[in-house]
């Protein structure tokens, strides 16, 4: 039999833009359900849900084997309400999910072994195996940790980080991905995206990669120490020990810029240096068309 508990969430965000997918922030209570049991530890101000547990607020739902919700007394709530139960005067400030974690909100989806929501800071941290964050056609994965900063629409992937988008793949030790609502104006670097959120219609605006960067397309591979990719214009910029490889051909330099839509590549040297390249000629030319006459032999 399924049991339920309702808690108020922590402080709501003031701006309508901030009601993000994959975030339990916003307005309204958090409903917690479980198949096995819901345990309330009043002195510790903790609610624990076990067995196919889920927590839902608005369009976001967290699924896990176990959920641990830590709450506090709401400011100004009467003491009698706090003593009556967590639903009377409690507001969640931290939600921890353990085992087979799935988080679904709008068009976004995240998976991990363990997830921790800090509702005050609006930060979700995923750890464990097979960490992933999917946003429409874009997918972010990591080995060590995957963070989602809801207010900034920013994901930070740490350790063997990968972003897969359409026919392109970006890999690095650390990747920072910025998302924006579909139709919103691009935001300046380091600032939150502008415009009103459209549920299920977010897109990748910019990805910054650090450490052993590698961008792979169907035609070429770009490598370097640091990179920036903007899907809107299809431009990938690579900095430091840059190598652009296409088949057996390779170009080396200090800075590379590739238009992944047109296939045009530019490579720049360090001041006073040179760009180096290796072009491998074709080993075999294609045979002439069958309808051409044979080449004339030597004259006698």
Short mmCIF file of C-alpha atoms in Angstrom, two decimals:
data_model
loop_
_atom_site.label_atom_id
_atom_site.label_comp_id
_atom_site.label_asym_id
_atom_site.label_seq_id
_atom_site.Cartn_x
_atom_site.Cartn_y
_atom_site.Cartn_z
CA UNK A 1 0.00 0.00 0.00
CA UNK A 2 1.34 3.42 -0.91
CA UNK A 3 1.75 6.01 1.85
CA UNK A 4 2.07 9.76 1.37
CA UNK A 5 3.39 12.86 3.10
CA UNK A 6 3.16 16.50 2.07
CA UNK A 7 5.82 19.07 2.95
CA UNK A 8 6.19 22.69 2.03
CA UNK A 9 9.29 23.38 -0.02
CA UNK A 10 11.98 25.86 0.91
CA UNK A 11 11.96 29.54 0.00
CA UNK A 12 10.35 30.13 -3.38
CA UNK A 13 12.26 31.98 -6.06
CA UNK A 14 11.11 35.49 -6.86
CA UNK A 15 11.47 35.44 -10.65
CA UNK A 16 9.22 33.36 -12.95
CA UNK A 17 12.33 32.54 -15.00
CA UNK A 18 13.78 30.64 -12.04
CA UNK A 19 11.08 27.95 -11.94
CA UNK A 20 13.35 25.53 -13.80
CA UNK A 21 12.92 21.95 -14.82
CA UNK A 22 14.90 19.44 -12.70
CA UNK A 23 14.48 21.71 -9.67
CA UNK A 24 12.05 21.39 -6.77
CA UNK A 25 12.23 25.11 -6.14
CA UNK A 26 9.25 27.31 -6.86
CA UNK A 27 5.82 27.47 -5.29
CA UNK A 28 3.60 24.81 -3.78
CA UNK A 29 4.22 21.80 -1.52
CA UNK A 30 6.34 18.71 -2.15
CA UNK A 31 4.37 15.47 -2.13
CA UNK A 32 6.31 12.39 -1.00
CA UNK A 33 5.02 8.88 -1.77
CA UNK A 34 6.44 5.42 -0.94
CA UNK A 35 5.36 1.79 -1.25
CA UNK A 36 6.92 0.48 1.98
CA UNK A 37 6.97 3.18 4.64
CA UNK A 38 7.38 6.86 5.45
CA UNK A 39 9.17 7.52 8.73
CA UNK A 40 8.99 10.85 10.55
CA UNK A 41 11.78 11.67 13.00
CA UNK A 42 10.45 14.75 14.74
CA UNK A 43 13.48 15.55 16.88
CA UNK A 44 15.81 15.31 13.88
CA UNK A 45 13.32 17.05 11.56
CA UNK A 46 13.72 14.31 8.96
CA UNK A 47 11.23 12.39 6.83
CA UNK A 48 12.43 9.09 5.27
CA UNK A 49 10.49 7.35 2.48
CA UNK A 50 11.38 3.78 1.46
CA UNK A 51 10.39 1.52 -1.40
CA UNK A 52 9.76 3.00 -4.85
CA UNK A 53 9.78 6.44 -3.26
CA UNK A 54 9.02 9.62 -5.15
CA UNK A 55 8.90 13.33 -4.44
CA UNK A 56 6.89 15.61 -6.72
CA UNK A 57 6.57 19.35 -6.97
CA UNK A 58 5.01 20.95 -10.01
CA UNK A 59 6.35 19.25 -13.14
CA UNK A 60 9.43 17.76 -11.43
CA UNK A 61 9.50 14.27 -9.89
CA UNK A 62 12.38 12.53 -8.11
CA UNK A 63 12.28 8.70 -8.11
CA UNK A 64 14.55 6.58 -5.86
CA UNK A 65 14.69 3.53 -3.63
CA UNK A 66 14.93 5.84 -0.63
CA UNK A 67 14.28 9.54 -0.10
CA UNK A 68 15.49 11.55 2.89
CA UNK A 69 13.87 14.98 3.29
CA UNK A 70 15.34 17.34 5.86
CA UNK A 71 13.06 20.18 6.87
CA UNK A 72 12.95 23.09 9.28
CA UNK A 73 10.23 25.10 10.96
CA UNK A 74 8.85 27.79 8.75
CA UNK A 75 9.44 31.30 10.02
CA UNK A 76 6.36 32.59 11.82
CA UNK A 77 4.63 29.19 12.01
CA UNK A 78 2.96 28.47 15.39
CA UNK A 79 4.61 25.93 17.69
CA UNK A 80 1.46 23.81 17.72
CA UNK A 81 1.65 23.35 13.95
CA UNK A 82 5.30 22.26 14.14
CA UNK A 83 4.50 19.71 16.81
CA UNK A 84 1.57 18.29 14.86
CA UNK A 85 3.74 17.03 12.01
CA UNK A 86 6.13 18.08 9.20
CA UNK A 87 3.26 19.13 6.96
CA UNK A 88 2.04 21.64 9.52
CA UNK A 89 5.01 23.96 9.68
CA UNK A 90 7.92 22.30 7.90
CA UNK A 91 9.74 23.43 4.78
CA UNK A 92 12.27 21.23 3.00
CA UNK A 93 15.78 22.62 2.68
CA UNK A 94 17.56 19.42 1.56
CA UNK A 95 16.38 16.32 -0.30
CA UNK A 96 18.58 13.26 -0.66
CA UNK A 97 17.76 10.41 -3.07
CA UNK A 98 19.50 7.03 -2.94
CA UNK A 99 19.40 4.03 -5.28
CA UNK A 100 18.19 3.97 -8.90
CA UNK A 101 17.69 7.72 -8.93
CA UNK A 102 15.72 9.26 -11.77
CA UNK A 103 14.69 12.90 -11.96
CA UNK A 104 12.19 13.96 -14.59
CA UNK A 105 11.04 17.52 -15.27
CA UNK A 106 9.55 18.76 -18.52
CA UNK A 107 11.86 17.63 -21.32
CA UNK A 108 14.78 17.08 -18.92
CA UNK A 109 15.90 13.84 -17.32
CA UNK A 110 18.75 12.96 -14.94
CA UNK A 111 20.00 9.58 -13.69
CA UNK A 112 22.45 8.57 -10.95
CA UNK A 113 23.01 6.29 -7.97
CA UNK A 114 22.68 9.19 -5.56
CA UNK A 115 21.35 12.75 -5.76
CA UNK A 116 21.33 15.61 -3.30
CA UNK A 117 19.18 18.73 -3.70
CA UNK A 118 20.18 21.84 -1.80
CA UNK A 119 16.98 23.84 -2.15
CA UNK A 120 18.43 26.96 -0.54
CA UNK A 121 21.25 27.14 -3.09
CA UNK A 122 19.13 25.64 -5.91
CA UNK A 123 21.83 23.06 -6.66
CA UNK A 124 21.45 19.40 -7.59
CA UNK A 125 24.52 17.11 -7.26
CA UNK A 126 24.53 13.64 -8.84
CA UNK A 127 27.12 11.01 -7.88
CA UNK A 128 27.67 7.29 -8.45
CA UNK A 129 27.73 5.36 -11.71
CA UNK A 130 26.28 6.20 -15.12
CA UNK A 131 25.68 9.89 -14.36
CA UNK A 132 23.66 11.60 -17.05
CA UNK A 133 21.61 14.71 -17.74
CA UNK A 134 19.49 14.74 -20.89
CA UNK A 135 17.96 17.90 -22.29
CA UNK A 136 16.15 17.33 -25.58
CA UNK A 137 18.81 16.25 -28.09
CA UNK A 138 21.72 17.16 -25.78
CA UNK A 139 23.14 14.68 -23.26
CA UNK A 140 25.77 15.34 -20.58
CA UNK A 141 27.56 12.47 -18.81
CA UNK A 142 30.35 12.29 -16.23
CA UNK A 143 32.32 9.83 -14.12
CA UNK A 144 32.88 11.65 -10.81
CA UNK A 145 30.03 14.12 -10.33
CA UNK A 146 27.37 15.99 -12.25
CA UNK A 147 25.98 19.25 -10.86
CA UNK A 148 22.96 21.21 -12.03
CA UNK A 149 22.63 24.84 -10.91
CA UNK A 150 18.96 25.52 -11.55
CA UNK A 151 18.95 29.29 -11.22
CA UNK A 152 21.76 29.66 -13.77
CA UNK A 153 20.63 26.75 -15.98
CA UNK A 154 24.19 25.46 -15.75
CA UNK A 155 25.49 21.88 -15.60
CA UNK A 156 29.02 21.00 -14.45
CA UNK A 157 30.32 17.55 -15.40
CA UNK A 158 33.50 16.34 -13.68
CA UNK A 159 35.72 13.43 -14.74
CA UNK A 160 35.55 11.98 -18.27
CA UNK A 161 32.87 14.54 -19.05
CA UNK A 162 31.03 14.18 -22.36
CA UNK A 163 28.41 16.24 -24.17
CA UNK A 164 26.67 14.54 -27.08
CA UNK A 165 24.72 16.85 -29.38
CA UNK A 166 23.37 15.80 -32.77
CA UNK A 167 26.34 14.27 -34.65
CA UNK A 168 28.97 15.91 -32.42
CA UNK A 169 30.72 14.76 -29.29
CA UNK A 170 32.69 16.94 -26.87
CA UNK A 171 34.95 15.25 -24.29
CA UNK A 172 37.14 16.73 -21.55
CA UNK A 173 38.12 16.31 -17.92
CA UNK A 174 35.59 19.00 -16.96
CA UNK A 175 32.72 20.44 -19.00
CA UNK A 176 30.46 23.37 -18.08
CA UNK A 177 27.23 23.49 -20.09
CA UNK A 178 24.84 26.45 -20.19
CA UNK A 179 21.22 25.96 -21.25
CA UNK A 180 18.65 28.51 -22.37
CA UNK A 181 14.88 28.34 -22.94
CA UNK A 182 13.97 27.86 -26.59
CA UNK A 183 13.42 31.27 -28.15
CA UNK A 184 15.22 33.23 -25.41
CA UNK A 185 17.98 35.68 -26.27
CA UNK A 186 21.54 34.40 -25.67
CA UNK A 187 22.95 35.45 -22.30
CA UNK A 188 26.37 37.04 -21.76
CA UNK A 189 29.04 34.69 -20.44
CA UNK A 190 28.65 34.01 -16.73
CA UNK A 191 25.08 35.32 -16.51
CA UNK A 192 21.74 33.55 -16.28
CA UNK A 193 19.77 33.09 -19.48
CA UNK A 194 17.23 35.75 -20.37
CA UNK A 195 13.61 35.16 -21.26
CA UNK A 196 10.75 33.09 -19.87
CA UNK A 197 11.26 29.35 -19.51
CA UNK A 198 9.32 27.13 -21.88
CA UNK A 199 8.75 23.71 -20.21
CA UNK A 200 10.34 20.92 -22.22
CA UNK A 201 11.98 23.30 -24.72
CA UNK A 202 15.44 24.04 -23.30
CA UNK A 203 18.51 23.90 -25.52
CA UNK A 204 22.27 23.94 -25.11
CA UNK A 205 23.56 27.49 -25.54
CA UNK A 206 27.29 27.10 -24.82
CA UNK A 207 29.73 24.46 -23.59
CA UNK A 208 33.13 25.20 -22.06
CA UNK A 209 35.64 22.34 -21.78
CA UNK A 210 38.83 22.10 -19.74
CA UNK A 211 41.63 19.51 -19.80
CA UNK A 212 42.36 17.07 -22.65
CA UNK A 213 39.58 18.49 -24.83
CA UNK A 214 38.39 16.49 -27.80
CA UNK A 215 35.59 17.38 -30.24
CA UNK A 216 34.58 14.65 -32.67
CA UNK A 217 32.42 15.02 -35.79
CA UNK A 218 31.78 12.71 -38.71
CA UNK A 219 34.66 14.32 -40.64
CA UNK A 220 37.30 15.39 -38.12
CA UNK A 221 38.69 15.37 -34.60
CA UNK A 222 39.79 18.52 -32.74
CA UNK A 223 42.09 18.29 -29.72
CA UNK A 224 43.46 20.90 -27.33
CA UNK A 225 43.82 22.04 -23.73
CA UNK A 226 40.66 24.15 -23.58
CA UNK A 227 37.63 24.63 -25.79
CA UNK A 228 34.37 26.54 -26.25
CA UNK A 229 31.49 25.28 -28.39
CA UNK A 230 28.38 27.29 -29.32
CA UNK A 231 25.76 25.15 -31.13
CA UNK A 232 23.88 28.21 -32.40
CA UNK A 233 26.58 29.16 -34.93
CA UNK A 234 28.27 25.75 -34.94
CA UNK A 235 31.65 27.27 -34.02
CA UNK A 236 34.15 25.31 -31.91
CA UNK A 237 37.19 27.18 -30.60
CA UNK A 238 40.17 25.23 -29.26
CA UNK A 239 43.09 26.73 -27.33
CA UNK A 240 46.53 25.32 -26.46
CA UNK A 241 48.36 22.48 -28.24
CA UNK A 242 45.69 22.36 -30.92
CA UNK A 243 45.48 19.48 -33.38
CA UNK A 244 42.90 19.17 -36.12
CA UNK A 245 42.80 15.73 -37.73
CA UNK A 246 40.81 14.76 -40.78
CA UNK A 247 41.58 11.26 -42.00
CA UNK A 248 45.38 11.06 -42.26
CA UNK A 249 45.74 14.83 -42.54
CA UNK A 250 46.67 16.86 -39.47
CA UNK A 251 47.21 20.54 -38.61
CA UNK A 252 48.94 21.74 -35.43
CA UNK A 253 48.87 25.20 -33.88
CA UNK A 254 48.09 27.29 -30.78
CA UNK A 255 44.50 28.27 -31.60
CA UNK A 256 41.95 26.59 -33.80
CA UNK A 257 38.49 27.57 -34.95
CA UNK A 258 36.21 25.18 -36.78
CA UNK A 259 32.78 25.82 -38.23
CA UNK A 260 31.11 22.47 -37.69
CA UNK A 261 28.28 23.43 -40.05
CA UNK A 262 30.41 24.38 -43.07
CA UNK A 263 33.49 22.26 -42.32
CA UNK A 264 35.84 25.27 -42.67
CA UNK A 265 38.82 25.16 -40.27
CA UNK A 266 41.26 27.92 -39.29
CA UNK A 267 44.46 27.40 -37.35
CA UNK A 268 46.59 30.17 -35.84
CA UNK A 269 50.15 30.02 -34.42
CA UNK A 270 51.53 31.53 -31.25
CA UNK A 271 53.10 34.98 -31.78
CA UNK A 272 56.32 34.47 -33.72
CA UNK A 273 55.54 30.82 -34.36
CA UNK A 274 54.23 28.82 -37.27
CA UNK A 275 51.37 26.52 -38.08
CA UNK A 276 52.49 22.99 -38.89
CA UNK A 277 50.58 20.56 -41.05
CA UNK A 278 50.87 17.13 -42.59
CA UNK A 279 48.87 16.39 -45.74
CA UNK A 280 48.92 12.78 -46.94
CA UNK A 281 48.43 12.45 -50.71
CA UNK A 282 46.06 9.87 -52.07
CA UNK A 283 47.81 6.56 -52.62
CA UNK A 284 45.58 5.56 -55.47
CA UNK A 285 43.76 7.71 -57.98
CA UNK A 286 40.30 6.59 -59.09
CA UNK A 287 40.19 4.62 -62.38
CA UNK A 288 38.95 6.44 -65.51
CA UNK A 289 35.29 6.01 -66.45
CA UNK A 290 34.54 2.80 -68.34
CA UNK A 291 33.11 4.62 -71.38
CA UNK A 292 36.40 6.43 -72.18
CA UNK A 293 38.58 4.97 -74.95
CA UNK A 294 41.85 3.36 -73.89
CA UNK A 295 44.91 5.57 -73.78
CA UNK A 296 46.94 5.49 -77.02
CA UNK A 297 50.08 3.36 -77.03
CA UNK A 298 53.56 4.56 -77.97
CA UNK A 299 54.18 5.54 -81.61
CA UNK A 300 56.20 3.18 -83.75
#
